[in-house]
C-alpha cells in the first residue's frame, strides 16, 4: 500500500517561512508524481504545486515565486518550501502521490495545519 505522512506545519508570522515534508512508504517514490494541495475551512481543496518523477514542476499562480516543490527520491520524500507567507496561505496542506503511468495507484497524506497570522 502507498502511505504518505506530512510534517512541518505550524504557526508562522506573515512574511515568514515553513518547510513541509512528505514521506512515502510502501512504494518506489521515484515512479510517482508528487503534489501538494491545500484546503481552507469552507473552501475546496486546490492544487498548490506538483513535481514529476523527472523533476519538472508546476505551481498555482497564487504561490509562484514564493513556494518551491522538490523531491529526494533516495529518501522517498517530497518537500514544499514556503517563503513570504501570507494570511491567505492558511490552510491544511496535504501531500498526494500518483503513479506516473498507473494513476489508479494514488494516496493522500493526513494533512498538516499551516497558520499564517500576526
PDB file of C-alpha atoms in Angstrom:
ATOM      1  CA  UNK A   1       0.000   0.000   0.000  1.00  0.00           C
ATOM      2  CA  UNK A   2       1.041   3.592  -0.628  1.00  0.00           C
ATOM      3  CA  UNK A   3       1.248   5.603   2.573  1.00  0.00           C
ATOM      4  CA  UNK A   4       2.116   9.283   2.944  1.00  0.00           C
ATOM      5  CA  UNK A   5       2.857  11.242   6.110  1.00  0.00           C
ATOM      6  CA  UNK A   6       3.182  15.043   6.190  1.00  0.00           C
ATOM      7  CA  UNK A   7       5.074  17.086   8.743  1.00  0.00           C
ATOM      8  CA  UNK A   8       6.394  20.607   9.247  1.00  0.00           C
ATOM      9  CA  UNK A   9       3.220  22.629   9.650  1.00  0.00           C
ATOM     10  CA  UNK A  10       2.723  25.206  12.356  1.00  0.00           C
ATOM     11  CA  UNK A  11       2.108  28.856  13.193  1.00  0.00           C
ATOM     12  CA  UNK A  12       4.171  31.499  11.427  1.00  0.00           C
ATOM     13  CA  UNK A  13       4.002  35.282  11.067  1.00  0.00           C
ATOM     14  CA  UNK A  14       3.288  36.931   7.721  1.00  0.00           C
ATOM     15  CA  UNK A  15       6.477  37.077   5.690  1.00  0.00           C
ATOM     16  CA  UNK A  16       7.883  34.032   7.425  1.00  0.00           C
ATOM     17  CA  UNK A  17       8.820  30.623   6.075  1.00  0.00           C
ATOM     18  CA  UNK A  18       7.968  26.983   6.627  1.00  0.00           C
ATOM     19  CA  UNK A  19       9.198  23.766   5.089  1.00  0.00           C
ATOM     20  CA  UNK A  20       6.762  20.881   4.747  1.00  0.00           C
ATOM     21  CA  UNK A  21       7.864  17.286   4.277  1.00  0.00           C
ATOM     22  CA  UNK A  22       6.002  14.285   2.912  1.00  0.00           C
ATOM     23  CA  UNK A  23       7.455  10.838   3.498  1.00  0.00           C
ATOM     24  CA  UNK A  24       6.270   7.971   1.314  1.00  0.00           C
ATOM     25  CA  UNK A  25       6.393   4.314   2.234  1.00  0.00           C
ATOM     26  CA  UNK A  26       5.355   1.099   0.559  1.00  0.00           C
ATOM     27  CA  UNK A  27       6.373   2.284  -2.915  1.00  0.00           C
ATOM     28  CA  UNK A  28       9.311   3.337  -5.019  1.00  0.00           C
ATOM     29  CA  UNK A  29       8.593   7.036  -4.879  1.00  0.00           C
ATOM     30  CA  UNK A  30      10.646   7.821  -7.976  1.00  0.00           C
ATOM     31  CA  UNK A  31       7.831   6.288 -10.059  1.00  0.00           C
ATOM     32  CA  UNK A  32       5.243   8.732  -8.728  1.00  0.00           C
ATOM     33  CA  UNK A  33       4.140  12.266  -9.429  1.00  0.00           C
ATOM     34  CA  UNK A  34       4.074  14.181  -6.167  1.00  0.00           C
ATOM     35  CA  UNK A  35       1.876  17.140  -5.355  1.00  0.00           C
ATOM     36  CA  UNK A  36       0.827  19.460  -2.568  1.00  0.00           C
ATOM     37  CA  UNK A  37      -2.770  20.580  -2.116  1.00  0.00           C
ATOM     38  CA  UNK A  38      -4.347  22.858   0.449  1.00  0.00           C
ATOM     39  CA  UNK A  39      -7.809  23.238   1.912  1.00  0.00           C
ATOM     40  CA  UNK A  40      -9.026  26.245   3.884  1.00  0.00           C
ATOM     41  CA  UNK A  41     -12.184  25.991   6.038  1.00  0.00           C
ATOM     42  CA  UNK A  42     -15.286  26.015   3.863  1.00  0.00           C
ATOM     43  CA  UNK A  43     -13.273  26.005   0.653  1.00  0.00           C
ATOM     44  CA  UNK A  44     -12.442  23.409  -1.957  1.00  0.00           C
ATOM     45  CA  UNK A  45      -9.143  21.579  -1.877  1.00  0.00           C
ATOM     46  CA  UNK A  46      -6.882  23.085  -4.549  1.00  0.00           C
ATOM     47  CA  UNK A  47      -3.562  22.220  -6.135  1.00  0.00           C
ATOM     48  CA  UNK A  48      -0.574  24.180  -4.858  1.00  0.00           C
ATOM     49  CA  UNK A  49       2.321  22.546  -6.687  1.00  0.00           C
ATOM     50  CA  UNK A  50       3.371  19.307  -8.314  1.00  0.00           C
ATOM     51  CA  UNK A  51       6.630  17.645  -9.276  1.00  0.00           C
ATOM     52  CA  UNK A  52       7.014  14.813 -11.773  1.00  0.00           C
ATOM     53  CA  UNK A  53       9.353  11.863 -11.470  1.00  0.00           C
ATOM     54  CA  UNK A  54      11.677  13.738 -13.841  1.00  0.00           C
ATOM     55  CA  UNK A  55      11.725  16.781 -11.580  1.00  0.00           C
ATOM     56  CA  UNK A  56       9.517  19.058 -13.677  1.00  0.00           C
ATOM     57  CA  UNK A  57       7.479  21.440 -11.514  1.00  0.00           C
ATOM     58  CA  UNK A  58       4.205  23.332 -11.761  1.00  0.00           C
ATOM     59  CA  UNK A  59       2.726  25.920  -9.406  1.00  0.00           C
ATOM     60  CA  UNK A  60      -0.565  27.604  -8.768  1.00  0.00           C
ATOM     61  CA  UNK A  61      -0.452  31.272  -9.748  1.00  0.00           C
ATOM     62  CA  UNK A  62      -1.072  32.289  -6.148  1.00  0.00           C
ATOM     63  CA  UNK A  63       2.219  30.775  -4.945  1.00  0.00           C
ATOM     64  CA  UNK A  64       4.569  31.285  -7.895  1.00  0.00           C
ATOM     65  CA  UNK A  65       7.806  32.904  -6.825  1.00  0.00           C
ATOM     66  CA  UNK A  66       7.176  32.110  -3.159  1.00  0.00           C
ATOM     67  CA  UNK A  67       6.896  28.305  -2.911  1.00  0.00           C
ATOM     68  CA  UNK A  68       9.283  25.635  -4.156  1.00  0.00           C
ATOM     69  CA  UNK A  69       8.429  21.951  -4.505  1.00  0.00           C
ATOM     70  CA  UNK A  70      11.215  19.387  -4.596  1.00  0.00           C
ATOM     71  CA  UNK A  71      11.872  15.717  -4.034  1.00  0.00           C
ATOM     72  CA  UNK A  72      14.616  13.409  -2.843  1.00  0.00           C
ATOM     73  CA  UNK A  73      13.943  10.002  -4.352  1.00  0.00           C
ATOM     74  CA  UNK A  74      16.736   8.382  -2.353  1.00  0.00           C
ATOM     75  CA  UNK A  75      14.757   9.240   0.788  1.00  0.00           C
ATOM     76  CA  UNK A  76      11.277   8.729  -0.706  1.00  0.00           C
ATOM     77  CA  UNK A  77      10.468  12.239   0.451  1.00  0.00           C
ATOM     78  CA  UNK A  78       8.910  15.344  -1.082  1.00  0.00           C
ATOM     79  CA  UNK A  79       9.184  18.901   0.232  1.00  0.00           C
ATOM     80  CA  UNK A  80       7.399  22.211  -0.031  1.00  0.00           C
ATOM     81  CA  UNK A  81       9.472  25.251   0.887  1.00  0.00           C
ATOM     82  CA  UNK A  82       7.124  28.150   1.606  1.00  0.00           C
ATOM     83  CA  UNK A  83       8.552  31.672   1.780  1.00  0.00           C
ATOM     84  CA  UNK A  84       6.954  35.104   2.110  1.00  0.00           C
ATOM     85  CA  UNK A  85       3.888  33.533   3.653  1.00  0.00           C
ATOM     86  CA  UNK A  86       0.609  35.432   3.655  1.00  0.00           C
ATOM     87  CA  UNK A  87      -2.504  35.031   5.824  1.00  0.00           C
ATOM     88  CA  UNK A  88      -4.357  33.695   2.789  1.00  0.00           C
ATOM     89  CA  UNK A  89      -1.932  30.756   2.746  1.00  0.00           C
ATOM     90  CA  UNK A  90      -3.558  29.494   5.946  1.00  0.00           C
ATOM     91  CA  UNK A  91      -4.945  26.016   5.293  1.00  0.00           C
ATOM     92  CA  UNK A  92      -4.472  22.337   5.895  1.00  0.00           C
ATOM     93  CA  UNK A  93      -1.815  21.153   3.481  1.00  0.00           C
ATOM     94  CA  UNK A  94      -1.997  17.647   2.028  1.00  0.00           C
ATOM     95  CA  UNK A  95       0.560  15.731   0.033  1.00  0.00           C
ATOM     96  CA  UNK A  96      -0.521  13.447  -2.774  1.00  0.00           C
ATOM     97  CA  UNK A  97       1.256  10.816  -4.824  1.00  0.00           C
ATOM     98  CA  UNK A  98       0.113   9.301  -8.108  1.00  0.00           C
ATOM     99  CA  UNK A  99       1.880   6.693 -10.186  1.00  0.00           C
ATOM    100  CA  UNK A 100       3.280   8.245 -13.337  1.00  0.00           C
ATOM    101  CA  UNK A 101       1.697   5.620 -15.568  1.00  0.00           C
ATOM    102  CA  UNK A 102      -0.963   3.854 -13.487  1.00  0.00           C
ATOM    103  CA  UNK A 103      -2.919   6.710 -11.960  1.00  0.00           C
ATOM    104  CA  UNK A 104      -5.230   4.397 -10.028  1.00  0.00           C
ATOM    105  CA  UNK A 105      -2.267   3.912  -7.702  1.00  0.00           C
ATOM    106  CA  UNK A 106      -2.545   7.011  -5.550  1.00  0.00           C
ATOM    107  CA  UNK A 107      -2.720   8.166  -1.952  1.00  0.00           C
ATOM    108  CA  UNK A 108      -3.310  11.200   0.242  1.00  0.00           C
ATOM    109  CA  UNK A 109      -1.473  12.152   3.388  1.00  0.00           C
ATOM    110  CA  UNK A 110      -3.304  13.005   6.602  1.00  0.00           C
ATOM    111  CA  UNK A 111      -2.725  16.753   6.309  1.00  0.00           C
ATOM    112  CA  UNK A 112      -0.726  19.288   8.300  1.00  0.00           C
ATOM    113  CA  UNK A 113      -2.043  22.652   9.506  1.00  0.00           C
ATOM    114  CA  UNK A 114      -0.336  25.852   8.370  1.00  0.00           C
ATOM    115  CA  UNK A 115      -1.482  29.058  10.045  1.00  0.00           C
ATOM    116  CA  UNK A 116      -0.114  32.455   8.986  1.00  0.00           C
ATOM    117  CA  UNK A 117      -1.044  35.140  11.488  1.00  0.00           C
ATOM    118  CA  UNK A 118       0.456  38.068  13.339  1.00  0.00           C
TER     119      UNK A 118
END
